[in-house]
Coordinates of C-alpha atoms in Angstrom, one line a residue:
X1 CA 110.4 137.1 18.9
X2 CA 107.4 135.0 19.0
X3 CA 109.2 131.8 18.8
X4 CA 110.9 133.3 21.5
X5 CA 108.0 133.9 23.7
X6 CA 106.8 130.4 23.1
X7 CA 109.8 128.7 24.0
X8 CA 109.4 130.8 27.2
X9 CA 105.9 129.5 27.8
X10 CA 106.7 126.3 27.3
X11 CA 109.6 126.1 29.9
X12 CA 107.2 127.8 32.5
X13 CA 104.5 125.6 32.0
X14 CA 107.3 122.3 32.2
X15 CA 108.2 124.1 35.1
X16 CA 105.1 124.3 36.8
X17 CA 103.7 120.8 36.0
X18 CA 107.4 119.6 37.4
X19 CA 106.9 121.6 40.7
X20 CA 103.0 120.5 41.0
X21 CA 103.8 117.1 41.0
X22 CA 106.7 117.4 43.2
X23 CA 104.4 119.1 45.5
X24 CA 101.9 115.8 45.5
X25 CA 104.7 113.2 45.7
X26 CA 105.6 115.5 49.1
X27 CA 101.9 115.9 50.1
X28 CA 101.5 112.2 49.5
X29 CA 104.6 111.2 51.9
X30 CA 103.0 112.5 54.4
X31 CA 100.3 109.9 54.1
X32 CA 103.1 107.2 55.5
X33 CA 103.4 108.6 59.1
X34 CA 99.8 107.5 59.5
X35 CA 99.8 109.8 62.0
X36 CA 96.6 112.6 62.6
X37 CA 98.9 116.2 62.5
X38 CA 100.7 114.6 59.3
X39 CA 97.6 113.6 57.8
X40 CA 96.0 117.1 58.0
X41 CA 99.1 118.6 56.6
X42 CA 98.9 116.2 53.7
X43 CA 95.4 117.2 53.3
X44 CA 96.0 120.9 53.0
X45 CA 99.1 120.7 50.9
X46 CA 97.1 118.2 48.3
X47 CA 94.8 120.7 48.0
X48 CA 96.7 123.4 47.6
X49 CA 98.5 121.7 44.6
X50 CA 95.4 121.8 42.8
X51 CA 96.4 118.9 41.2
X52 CA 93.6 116.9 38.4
X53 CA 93.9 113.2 40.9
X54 CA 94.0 115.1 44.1
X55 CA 90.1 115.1 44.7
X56 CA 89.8 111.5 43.9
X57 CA 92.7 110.7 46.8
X58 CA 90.5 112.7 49.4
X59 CA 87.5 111.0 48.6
X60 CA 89.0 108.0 49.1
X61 CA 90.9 109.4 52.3
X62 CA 87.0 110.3 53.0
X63 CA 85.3 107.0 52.5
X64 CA 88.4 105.0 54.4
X65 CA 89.4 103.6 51.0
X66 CA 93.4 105.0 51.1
X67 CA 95.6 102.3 51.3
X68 CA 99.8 102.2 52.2
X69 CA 102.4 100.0 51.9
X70 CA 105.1 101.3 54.2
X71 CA 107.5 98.8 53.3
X72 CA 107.4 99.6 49.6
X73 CA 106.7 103.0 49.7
X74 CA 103.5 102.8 47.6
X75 CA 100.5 104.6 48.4
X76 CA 96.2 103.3 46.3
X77 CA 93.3 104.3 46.8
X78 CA 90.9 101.5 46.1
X79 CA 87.2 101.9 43.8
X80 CA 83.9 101.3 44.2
X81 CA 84.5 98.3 42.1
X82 CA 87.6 97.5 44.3
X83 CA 90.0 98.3 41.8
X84 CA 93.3 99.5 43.2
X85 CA 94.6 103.1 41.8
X86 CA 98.0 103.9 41.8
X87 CA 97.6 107.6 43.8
X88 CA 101.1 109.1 42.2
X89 CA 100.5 107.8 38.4
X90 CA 96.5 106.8 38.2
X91 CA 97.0 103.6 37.2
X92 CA 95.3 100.8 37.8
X93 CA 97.3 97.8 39.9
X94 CA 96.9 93.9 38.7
X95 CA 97.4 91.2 40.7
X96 CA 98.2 93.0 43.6
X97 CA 96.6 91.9 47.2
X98 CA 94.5 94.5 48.8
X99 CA 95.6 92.8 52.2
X100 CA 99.0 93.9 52.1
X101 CA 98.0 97.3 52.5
X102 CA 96.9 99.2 55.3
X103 CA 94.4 102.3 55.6
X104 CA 94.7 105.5 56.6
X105 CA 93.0 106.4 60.0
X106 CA 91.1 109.6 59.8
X107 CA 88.9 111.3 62.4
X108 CA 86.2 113.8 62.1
X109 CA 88.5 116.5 62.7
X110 CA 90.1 115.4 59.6
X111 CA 87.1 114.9 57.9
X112 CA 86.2 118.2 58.5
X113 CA 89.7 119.0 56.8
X114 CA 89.1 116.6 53.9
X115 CA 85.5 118.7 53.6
X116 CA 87.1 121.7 53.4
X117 CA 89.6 121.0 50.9
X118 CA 87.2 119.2 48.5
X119 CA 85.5 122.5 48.6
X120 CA 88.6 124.4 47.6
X121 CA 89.3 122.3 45.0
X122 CA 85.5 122.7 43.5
X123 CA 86.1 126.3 43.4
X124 CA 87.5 126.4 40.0
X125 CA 85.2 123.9 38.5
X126 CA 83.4 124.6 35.3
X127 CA 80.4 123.9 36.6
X128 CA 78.4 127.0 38.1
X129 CA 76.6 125.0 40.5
X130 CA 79.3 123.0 42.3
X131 CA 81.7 126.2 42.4
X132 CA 78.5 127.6 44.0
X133 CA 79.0 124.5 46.5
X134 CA 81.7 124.7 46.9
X135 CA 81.9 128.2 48.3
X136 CA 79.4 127.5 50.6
X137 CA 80.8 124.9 52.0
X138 CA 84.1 127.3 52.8
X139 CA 81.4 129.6 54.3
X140 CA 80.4 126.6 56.9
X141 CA 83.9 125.4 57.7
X142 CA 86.0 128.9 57.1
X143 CA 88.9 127.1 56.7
X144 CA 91.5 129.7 56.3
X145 CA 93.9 127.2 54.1
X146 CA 91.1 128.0 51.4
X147 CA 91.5 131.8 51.0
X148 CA 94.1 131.6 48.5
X149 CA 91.3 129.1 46.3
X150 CA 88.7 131.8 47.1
X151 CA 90.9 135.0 45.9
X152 CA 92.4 133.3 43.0
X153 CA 88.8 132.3 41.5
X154 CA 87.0 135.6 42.5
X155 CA 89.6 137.8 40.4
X156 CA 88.0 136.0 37.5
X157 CA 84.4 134.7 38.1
X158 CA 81.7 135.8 35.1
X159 CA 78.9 134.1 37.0
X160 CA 77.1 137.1 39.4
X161 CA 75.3 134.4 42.2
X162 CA 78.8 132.9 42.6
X163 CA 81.1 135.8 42.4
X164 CA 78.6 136.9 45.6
X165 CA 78.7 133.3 47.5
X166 CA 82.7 133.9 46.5
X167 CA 83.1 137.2 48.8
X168 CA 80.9 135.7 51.3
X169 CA 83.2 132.9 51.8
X170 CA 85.6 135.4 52.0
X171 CA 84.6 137.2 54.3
X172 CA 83.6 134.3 56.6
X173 CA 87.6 134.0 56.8
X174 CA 89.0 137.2 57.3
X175 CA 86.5 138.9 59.5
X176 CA 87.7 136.2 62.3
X177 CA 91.5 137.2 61.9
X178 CA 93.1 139.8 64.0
X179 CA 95.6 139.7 61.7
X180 CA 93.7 141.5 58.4
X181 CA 93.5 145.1 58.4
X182 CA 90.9 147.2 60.1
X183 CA 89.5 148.1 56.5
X184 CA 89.2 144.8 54.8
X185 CA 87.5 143.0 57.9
X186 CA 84.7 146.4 58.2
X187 CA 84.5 145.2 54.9
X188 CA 83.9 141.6 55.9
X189 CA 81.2 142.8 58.3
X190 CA 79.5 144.5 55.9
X191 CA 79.2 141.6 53.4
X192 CA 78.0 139.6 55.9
X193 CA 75.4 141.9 56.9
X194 CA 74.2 141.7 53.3
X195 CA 73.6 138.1 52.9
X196 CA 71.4 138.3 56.5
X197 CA 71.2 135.0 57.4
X198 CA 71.3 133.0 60.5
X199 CA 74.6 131.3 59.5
X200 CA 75.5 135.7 59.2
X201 CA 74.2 136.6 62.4
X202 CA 76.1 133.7 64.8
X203 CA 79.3 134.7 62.7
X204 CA 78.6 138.7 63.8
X205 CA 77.8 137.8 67.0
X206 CA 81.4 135.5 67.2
X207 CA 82.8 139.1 66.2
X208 CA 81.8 141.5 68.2
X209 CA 82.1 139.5 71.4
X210 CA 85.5 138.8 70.3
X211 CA 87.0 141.4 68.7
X212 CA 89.2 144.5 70.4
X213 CA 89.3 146.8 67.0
X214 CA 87.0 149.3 67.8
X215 CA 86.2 150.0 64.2
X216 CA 85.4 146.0 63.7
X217 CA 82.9 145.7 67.2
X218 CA 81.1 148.7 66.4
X219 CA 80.5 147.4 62.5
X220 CA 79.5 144.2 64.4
X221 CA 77.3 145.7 66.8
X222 CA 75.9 147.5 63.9
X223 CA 75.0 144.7 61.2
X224 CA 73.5 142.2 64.3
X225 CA 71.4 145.1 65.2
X226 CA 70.8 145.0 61.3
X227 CA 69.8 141.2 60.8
X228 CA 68.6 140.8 64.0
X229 CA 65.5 142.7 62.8
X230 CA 65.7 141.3 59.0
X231 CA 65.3 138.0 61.0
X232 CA 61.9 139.0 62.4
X233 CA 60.5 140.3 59.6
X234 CA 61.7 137.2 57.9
X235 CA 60.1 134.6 60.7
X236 CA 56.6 137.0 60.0
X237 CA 56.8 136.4 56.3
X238 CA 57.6 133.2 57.0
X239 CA 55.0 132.2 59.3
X240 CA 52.5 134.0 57.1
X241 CA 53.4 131.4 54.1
X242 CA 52.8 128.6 56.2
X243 CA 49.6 130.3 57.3
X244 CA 48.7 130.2 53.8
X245 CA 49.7 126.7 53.2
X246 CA 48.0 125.6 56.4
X247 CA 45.1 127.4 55.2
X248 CA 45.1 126.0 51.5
X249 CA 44.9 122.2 53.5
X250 CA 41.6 123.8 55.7
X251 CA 39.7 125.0 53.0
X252 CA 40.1 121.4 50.7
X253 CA 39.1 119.3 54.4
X254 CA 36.2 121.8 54.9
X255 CA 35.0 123.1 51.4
X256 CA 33.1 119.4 50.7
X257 CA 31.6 120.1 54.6
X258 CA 30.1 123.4 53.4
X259 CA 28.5 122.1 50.5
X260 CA 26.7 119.3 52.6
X261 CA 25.7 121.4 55.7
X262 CA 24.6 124.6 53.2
X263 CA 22.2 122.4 51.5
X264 CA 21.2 119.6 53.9
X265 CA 21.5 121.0 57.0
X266 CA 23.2 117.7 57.8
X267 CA 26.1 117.8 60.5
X268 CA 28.3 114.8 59.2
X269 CA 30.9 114.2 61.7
X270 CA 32.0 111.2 58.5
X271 CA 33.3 114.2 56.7
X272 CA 36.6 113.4 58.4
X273 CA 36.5 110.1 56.9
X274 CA 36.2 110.7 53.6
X275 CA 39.2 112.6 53.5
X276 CA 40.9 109.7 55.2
X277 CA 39.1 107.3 52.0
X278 CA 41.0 109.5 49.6
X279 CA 44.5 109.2 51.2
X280 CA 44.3 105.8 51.5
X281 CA 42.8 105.4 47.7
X282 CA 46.4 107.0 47.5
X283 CA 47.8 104.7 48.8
X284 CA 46.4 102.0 47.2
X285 CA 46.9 103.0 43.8
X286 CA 50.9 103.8 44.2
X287 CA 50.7 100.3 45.6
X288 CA 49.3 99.2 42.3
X289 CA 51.4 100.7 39.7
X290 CA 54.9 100.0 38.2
X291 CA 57.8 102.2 39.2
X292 CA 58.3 103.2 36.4
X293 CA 54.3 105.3 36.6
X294 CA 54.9 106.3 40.2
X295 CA 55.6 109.8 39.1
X296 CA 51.8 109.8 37.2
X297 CA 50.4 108.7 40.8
X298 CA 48.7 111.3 41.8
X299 CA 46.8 112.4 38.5
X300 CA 45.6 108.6 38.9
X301 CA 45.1 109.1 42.5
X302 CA 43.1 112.4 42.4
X303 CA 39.7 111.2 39.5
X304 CA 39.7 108.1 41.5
X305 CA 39.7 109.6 45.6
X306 CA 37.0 111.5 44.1
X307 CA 34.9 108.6 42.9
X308 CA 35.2 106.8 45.7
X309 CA 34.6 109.3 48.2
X310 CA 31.6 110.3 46.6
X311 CA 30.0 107.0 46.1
X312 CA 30.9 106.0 49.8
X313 CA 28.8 109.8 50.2
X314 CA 26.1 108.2 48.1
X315 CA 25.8 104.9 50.3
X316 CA 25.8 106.9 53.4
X317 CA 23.0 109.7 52.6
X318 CA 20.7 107.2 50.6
X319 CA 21.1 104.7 53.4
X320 CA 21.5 106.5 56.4
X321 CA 20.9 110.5 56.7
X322 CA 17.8 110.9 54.1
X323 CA 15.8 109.3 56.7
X324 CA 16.6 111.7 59.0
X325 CA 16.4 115.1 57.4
X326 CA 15.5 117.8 59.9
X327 CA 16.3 115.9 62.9
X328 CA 20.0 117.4 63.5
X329 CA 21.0 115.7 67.0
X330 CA 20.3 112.2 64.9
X331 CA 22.2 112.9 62.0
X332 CA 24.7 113.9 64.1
X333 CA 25.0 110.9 66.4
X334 CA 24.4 108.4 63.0
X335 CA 27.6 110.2 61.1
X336 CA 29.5 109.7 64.1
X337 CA 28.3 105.8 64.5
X338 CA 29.1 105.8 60.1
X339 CA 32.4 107.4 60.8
X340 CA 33.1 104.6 63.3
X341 CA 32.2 101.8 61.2
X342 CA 34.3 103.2 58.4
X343 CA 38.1 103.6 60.5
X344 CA 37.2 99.8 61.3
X345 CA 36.8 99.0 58.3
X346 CA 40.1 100.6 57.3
X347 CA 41.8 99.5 60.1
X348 CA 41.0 96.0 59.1
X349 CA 41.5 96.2 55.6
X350 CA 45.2 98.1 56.1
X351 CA 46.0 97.3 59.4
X352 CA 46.6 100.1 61.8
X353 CA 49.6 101.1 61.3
X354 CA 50.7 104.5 59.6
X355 CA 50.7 103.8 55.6
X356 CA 53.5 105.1 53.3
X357 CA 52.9 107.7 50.6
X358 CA 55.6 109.1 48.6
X359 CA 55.4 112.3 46.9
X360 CA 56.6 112.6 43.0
X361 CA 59.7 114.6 41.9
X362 CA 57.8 117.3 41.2
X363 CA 56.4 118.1 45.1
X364 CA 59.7 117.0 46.5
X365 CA 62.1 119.1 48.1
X366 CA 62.0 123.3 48.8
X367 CA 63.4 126.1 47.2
X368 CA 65.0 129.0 48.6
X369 CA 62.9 133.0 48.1
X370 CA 64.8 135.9 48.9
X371 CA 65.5 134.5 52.3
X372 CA 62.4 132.2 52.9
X373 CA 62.0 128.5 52.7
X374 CA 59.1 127.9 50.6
X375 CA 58.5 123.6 50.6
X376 CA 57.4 122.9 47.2
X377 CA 54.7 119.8 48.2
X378 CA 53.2 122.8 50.5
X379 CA 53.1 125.1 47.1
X380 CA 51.6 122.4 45.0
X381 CA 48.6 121.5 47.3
X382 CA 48.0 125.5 47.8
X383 CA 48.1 125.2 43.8
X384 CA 45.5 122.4 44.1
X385 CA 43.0 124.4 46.7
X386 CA 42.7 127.2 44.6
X387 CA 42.0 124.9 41.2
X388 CA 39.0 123.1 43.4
X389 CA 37.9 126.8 44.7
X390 CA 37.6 128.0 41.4
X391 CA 36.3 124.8 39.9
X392 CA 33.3 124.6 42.3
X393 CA 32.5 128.4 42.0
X394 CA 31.9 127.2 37.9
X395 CA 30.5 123.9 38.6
X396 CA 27.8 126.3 41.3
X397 CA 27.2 129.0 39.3
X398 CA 27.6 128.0 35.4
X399 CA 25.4 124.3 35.6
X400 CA 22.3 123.4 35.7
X401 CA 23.1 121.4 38.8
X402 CA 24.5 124.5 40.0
X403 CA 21.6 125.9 39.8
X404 CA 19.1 123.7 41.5
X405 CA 21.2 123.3 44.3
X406 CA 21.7 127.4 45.1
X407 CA 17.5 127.0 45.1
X408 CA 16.9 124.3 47.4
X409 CA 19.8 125.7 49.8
X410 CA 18.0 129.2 49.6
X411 CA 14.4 127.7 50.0
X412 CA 14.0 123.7 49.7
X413 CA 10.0 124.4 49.4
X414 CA 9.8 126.9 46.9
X415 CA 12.5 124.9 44.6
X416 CA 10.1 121.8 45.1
X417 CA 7.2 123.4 44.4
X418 CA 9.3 124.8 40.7
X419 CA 9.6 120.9 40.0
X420 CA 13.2 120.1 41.6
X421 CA 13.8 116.9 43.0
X422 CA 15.1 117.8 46.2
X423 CA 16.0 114.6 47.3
X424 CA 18.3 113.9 44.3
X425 CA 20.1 116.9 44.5
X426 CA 20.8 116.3 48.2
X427 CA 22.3 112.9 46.9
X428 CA 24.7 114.9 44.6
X429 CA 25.7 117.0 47.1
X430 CA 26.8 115.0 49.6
X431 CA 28.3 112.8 46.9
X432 CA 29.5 116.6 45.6
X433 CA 31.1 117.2 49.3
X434 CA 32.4 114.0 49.8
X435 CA 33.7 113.6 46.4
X436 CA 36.0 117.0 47.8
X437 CA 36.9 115.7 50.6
X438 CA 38.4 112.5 48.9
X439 CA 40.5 115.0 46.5
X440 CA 41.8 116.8 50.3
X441 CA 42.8 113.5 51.7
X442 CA 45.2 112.7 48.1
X443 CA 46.6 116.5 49.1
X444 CA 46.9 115.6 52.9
X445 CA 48.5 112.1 52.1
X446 CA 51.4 114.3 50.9
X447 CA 52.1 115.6 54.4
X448 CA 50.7 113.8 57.3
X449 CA 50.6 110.2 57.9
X450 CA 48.1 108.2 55.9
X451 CA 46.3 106.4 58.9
X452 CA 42.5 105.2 59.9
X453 CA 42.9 108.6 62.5
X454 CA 43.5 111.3 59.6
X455 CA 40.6 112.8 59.4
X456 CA 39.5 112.5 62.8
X457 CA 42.6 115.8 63.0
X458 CA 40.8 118.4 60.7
X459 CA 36.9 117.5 61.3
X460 CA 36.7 120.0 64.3
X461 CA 38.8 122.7 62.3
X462 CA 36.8 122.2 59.3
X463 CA 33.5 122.8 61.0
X464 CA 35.1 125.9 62.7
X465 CA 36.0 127.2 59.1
X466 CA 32.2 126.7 58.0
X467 CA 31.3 128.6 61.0
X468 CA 33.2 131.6 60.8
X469 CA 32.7 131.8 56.9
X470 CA 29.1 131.3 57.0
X471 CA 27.4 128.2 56.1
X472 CA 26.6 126.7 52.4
X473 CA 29.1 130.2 51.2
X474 CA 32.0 128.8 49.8
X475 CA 33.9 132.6 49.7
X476 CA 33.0 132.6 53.4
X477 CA 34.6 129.1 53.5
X478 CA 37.8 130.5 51.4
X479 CA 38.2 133.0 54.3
X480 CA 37.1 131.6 57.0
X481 CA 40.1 128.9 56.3
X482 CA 42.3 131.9 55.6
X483 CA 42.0 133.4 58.8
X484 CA 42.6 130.3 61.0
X485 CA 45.4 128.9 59.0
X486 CA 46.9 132.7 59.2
X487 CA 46.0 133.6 62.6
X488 CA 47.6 129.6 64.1
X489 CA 50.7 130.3 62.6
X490 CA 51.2 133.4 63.5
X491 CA 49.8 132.9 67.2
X492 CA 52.3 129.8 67.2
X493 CA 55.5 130.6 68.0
X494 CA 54.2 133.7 70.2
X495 CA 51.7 131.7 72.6
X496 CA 52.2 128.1 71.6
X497 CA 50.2 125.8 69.5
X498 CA 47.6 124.6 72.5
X499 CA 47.0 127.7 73.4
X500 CA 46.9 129.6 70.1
X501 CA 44.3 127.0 69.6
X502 CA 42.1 127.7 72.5
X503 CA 42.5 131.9 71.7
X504 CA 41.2 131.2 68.0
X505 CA 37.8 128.6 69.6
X506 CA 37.2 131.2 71.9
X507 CA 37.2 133.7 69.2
X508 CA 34.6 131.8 67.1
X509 CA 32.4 131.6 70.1
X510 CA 32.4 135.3 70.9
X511 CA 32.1 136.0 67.4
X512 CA 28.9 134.1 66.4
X513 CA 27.3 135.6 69.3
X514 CA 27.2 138.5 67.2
X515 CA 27.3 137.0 63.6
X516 CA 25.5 133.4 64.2
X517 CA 25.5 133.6 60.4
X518 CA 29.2 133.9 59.8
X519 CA 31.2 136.5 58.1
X520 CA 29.1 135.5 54.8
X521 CA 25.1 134.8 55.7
X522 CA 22.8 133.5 52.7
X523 CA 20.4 135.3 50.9
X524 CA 17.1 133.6 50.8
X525 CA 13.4 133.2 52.5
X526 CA 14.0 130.3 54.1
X527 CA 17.4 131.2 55.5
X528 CA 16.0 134.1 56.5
X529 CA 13.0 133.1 58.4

């Protein structure tokens, strides 16, 4: 008996290997015609047959690298390395001249086609991921010639995520054909309303404009009602991430800018180009290293945008601003002059043109969150805020330094009476804040153009994050920056960017007419008075 069965198993499988490749020599004919309606047919039948050499002919087909001989019946497909493959048997052809042969014309309807059926052949592929691909990309095109693919691999998929992408591609097919009972396409509808997307919603919409089964429209009607709001609350969620990232990239421009005018009273309008030192000392050092270290850039780039930075701070405040301490209007109008001097200098050094900055593996690319696009470069530089947030709150209130420079922001008279060189500590700080700002410019280089101009884009938003938050407090700072960044984005898409803008300035203005301290005022006699 079980000799018997095996004998049986064995002429079904010769069977079915001696139909399959009957099936491709057909599907391969068809190549011959050269004609568009024959090509597609070809297309769907190779696919269909499943067959171990049938996505290599497509991919060829694809890339324009199927070949015929008409005269001789013989159909290649050539290599990358220009080898030419024998489509029927796999084997390679030698000493045969590529110019005897004549390509296939395809055009994007058939490339569409040729799409599709890669994707139905990837359906059954070990790999998780590319069967994942694969059914997406039967979502997209909802080719219908795939539905036999999709059923045949969903009785039997383990994996959960693709079992799910499976039915949705699935569903994609049959909830556009009149033909499939009421049930199963309700059914459809209802999958579809799960996953919630945009992709979801201009499917349901396709349905229940289209459809005259009662029972389907009204499950349509239904699940667009459905997603429609899931949408909203997804744009809010969403806009409230970028808020936060936004914010993240205000509070490293304006933290250094808090430090300087909390202690010095100093309004540097050269705050903006400090950060623009550091993106360019970005720059400069992925210029400088191998390939093979660009991945290490940035933990290069950051120790150095701060050293630089701060000693640039150092030149400017022991040259320029000590001499003018308590004299605001000139500080003012110096900085600017300084801030001047230093794009020209830039712009001469690098040229005026934007500068390229690459971001490592790690910050490239985004990630999908139940529903939400979350950039990972964003995610890393709100990563980076919170590490120089928490990093200055230690270096403020666990050092000595720390310590001095709380006491001459709180009263500069008293701490110089107590023996504190005032004047040095105003030197660190500014070095302190500039040092910071050097640090924002390697984060901004990572998302805006690296240019003479870049800071020159965040020096009015970072004083108007000092302002609300309350000058010299960096948890004012922290949410001051959170509640522009949040309230822009979310303003945004409601009353546009300009205006949004000009809603927020006139905000600030009403609101230090009440609180011309900020949200956080310092303690101290000499604030006070």
């Amino acid at each position: 008996m079980p000799l018997a069965r095996l004998v049986a198993v064995l002429f079904f499988l010769c069977c079915t290997t001696v139909a399959r490749a009957d099936a491709v020599d057909d599907a391969l004919a068809k190549f011959f015609d050269d004609k568009f309606p024959r090509t597609e047919q070809a297309i769907n039948e190779l696919a269909a047959t499943g067959a171990a050499n049938a996505p290599a002919i497509l991919d060829a087909l694809g890339d324009n690298r199927l070949l015929i001989d008409q005269a001789d019946h013989i159909i290649v497909y050539k290599t990358t390395g220009d080898d030419l493959i024998n489509a029927k048997t796999g084997e390679k052809l030698d000493g045969v001249d590529a110019g005897a042969f004549k390509k296939v014309r395809i055009n994007n309807a058939l490339r569409s086609a040729i799409e599709a059926a890669m994707g139905a052949l990837t359906l059954a592929n070990p790999d998780p991921q590319k069967r994942a691909g694969a059914a997406e990309a039967v979502f997209e095109t909802r080719d219908a010639s795939a539905l036999k693919a999709l059923e045949a691999q969903l009785s039997h998929e383990s994996d959960p995520h693709v079992a799910e992408l499976l039915r949705q591609a699935r569903a994609a097919i049959v909830v556009l054909d009149s033909k499939t009972p009421t049930a199963d396409r309700v059914a459809a509808v209802a999958t579809l309303k799960a996953r919630g997307d945009q992709d979801s919603q201009s499917l349901i919409d396709q349905v229940a404009n289209q459809s005259d089964d009662p029972a389907v429209k009204a499950a349509a009607l239904d699940a667009k009602a459905a997603i429609k709001a899931h949408l909203a609350w997804l744009s809010v969620l969403q806009n409230l991430i970028y808020g936060i990232s936004a914010a993240s990239v205000l509070l490293l421009a304006a933290i250094g800018l808090a430090i300087t005018f909390g202690v010095m009273g100093v309004i540097n309008m050269a705050h903006g180009e400090m950060v623009m030192l550091g993106a360019y000392t970005t720059f400069v050092v992925q210029s400088a290293l191998p390939p093979s270290l660009l991945q290490w850039s940035l933990a290069v780039a950051l120790p150095l945008a701060f050293l630089v930075s701060a000693i640039v701070g150092v030149a400017i405040e022991r040259l320029v601003i000590r001499f003018l301490y308590g004299r605001p209007l000139e500080t003012l109008l110096a900085t600017w002059g300084v801030s001047l001097i230093l794009q020209q200098a830039v712009r001469s050094l690098f040229g005026a043109n934007n500068r390229q900055v690459s971001a490592p593996n790690f910050m490239s690319g985004s990630f999908d969150w139940a529903g939400l696009q979350i950039t990972t470069g964003r995610l890393w530089i709100v990563a980076l805020a919170i590490l120089v947030f928490v990093a200055l709150q230690l270096a403020l209130r666990a050092t000595p330094f720390g310590l001095r420079m709380r006491a001459v922001t709180q009263n500069r008279r008293m701490a110089a009476a107590m023996g504190i060189s005032t004047g040095r500590i105003d030197m660190l700080a500014f070095a302190l804040g500039s040092g910071v700002a050097g640090v924002a410019g390697v984060a901004l280089s990572q998302i805006d153009n690296v240019s003479p101009n870049l800071g020159q884009g965040y020096i009015i938003d970072s004083f108007m994050v000092v302002v609300l938050g309350g000058v010299g407090n960096l948890w004012g700072t922290l949410l001051g920056a959170t509640v522009l960044g949040v309230a822009n984005k979310l303003l945004e898409p409601v009353i546009g960017a300009v205006l949004g803008k000009i809603l927020l300035l006139v905000f600030i203005i009403l609101f230090i007419q009440k609180r011309p301290r900020g949200l956080f005022a310092l303690k101290g006699r000499a604030v006070e008075a």
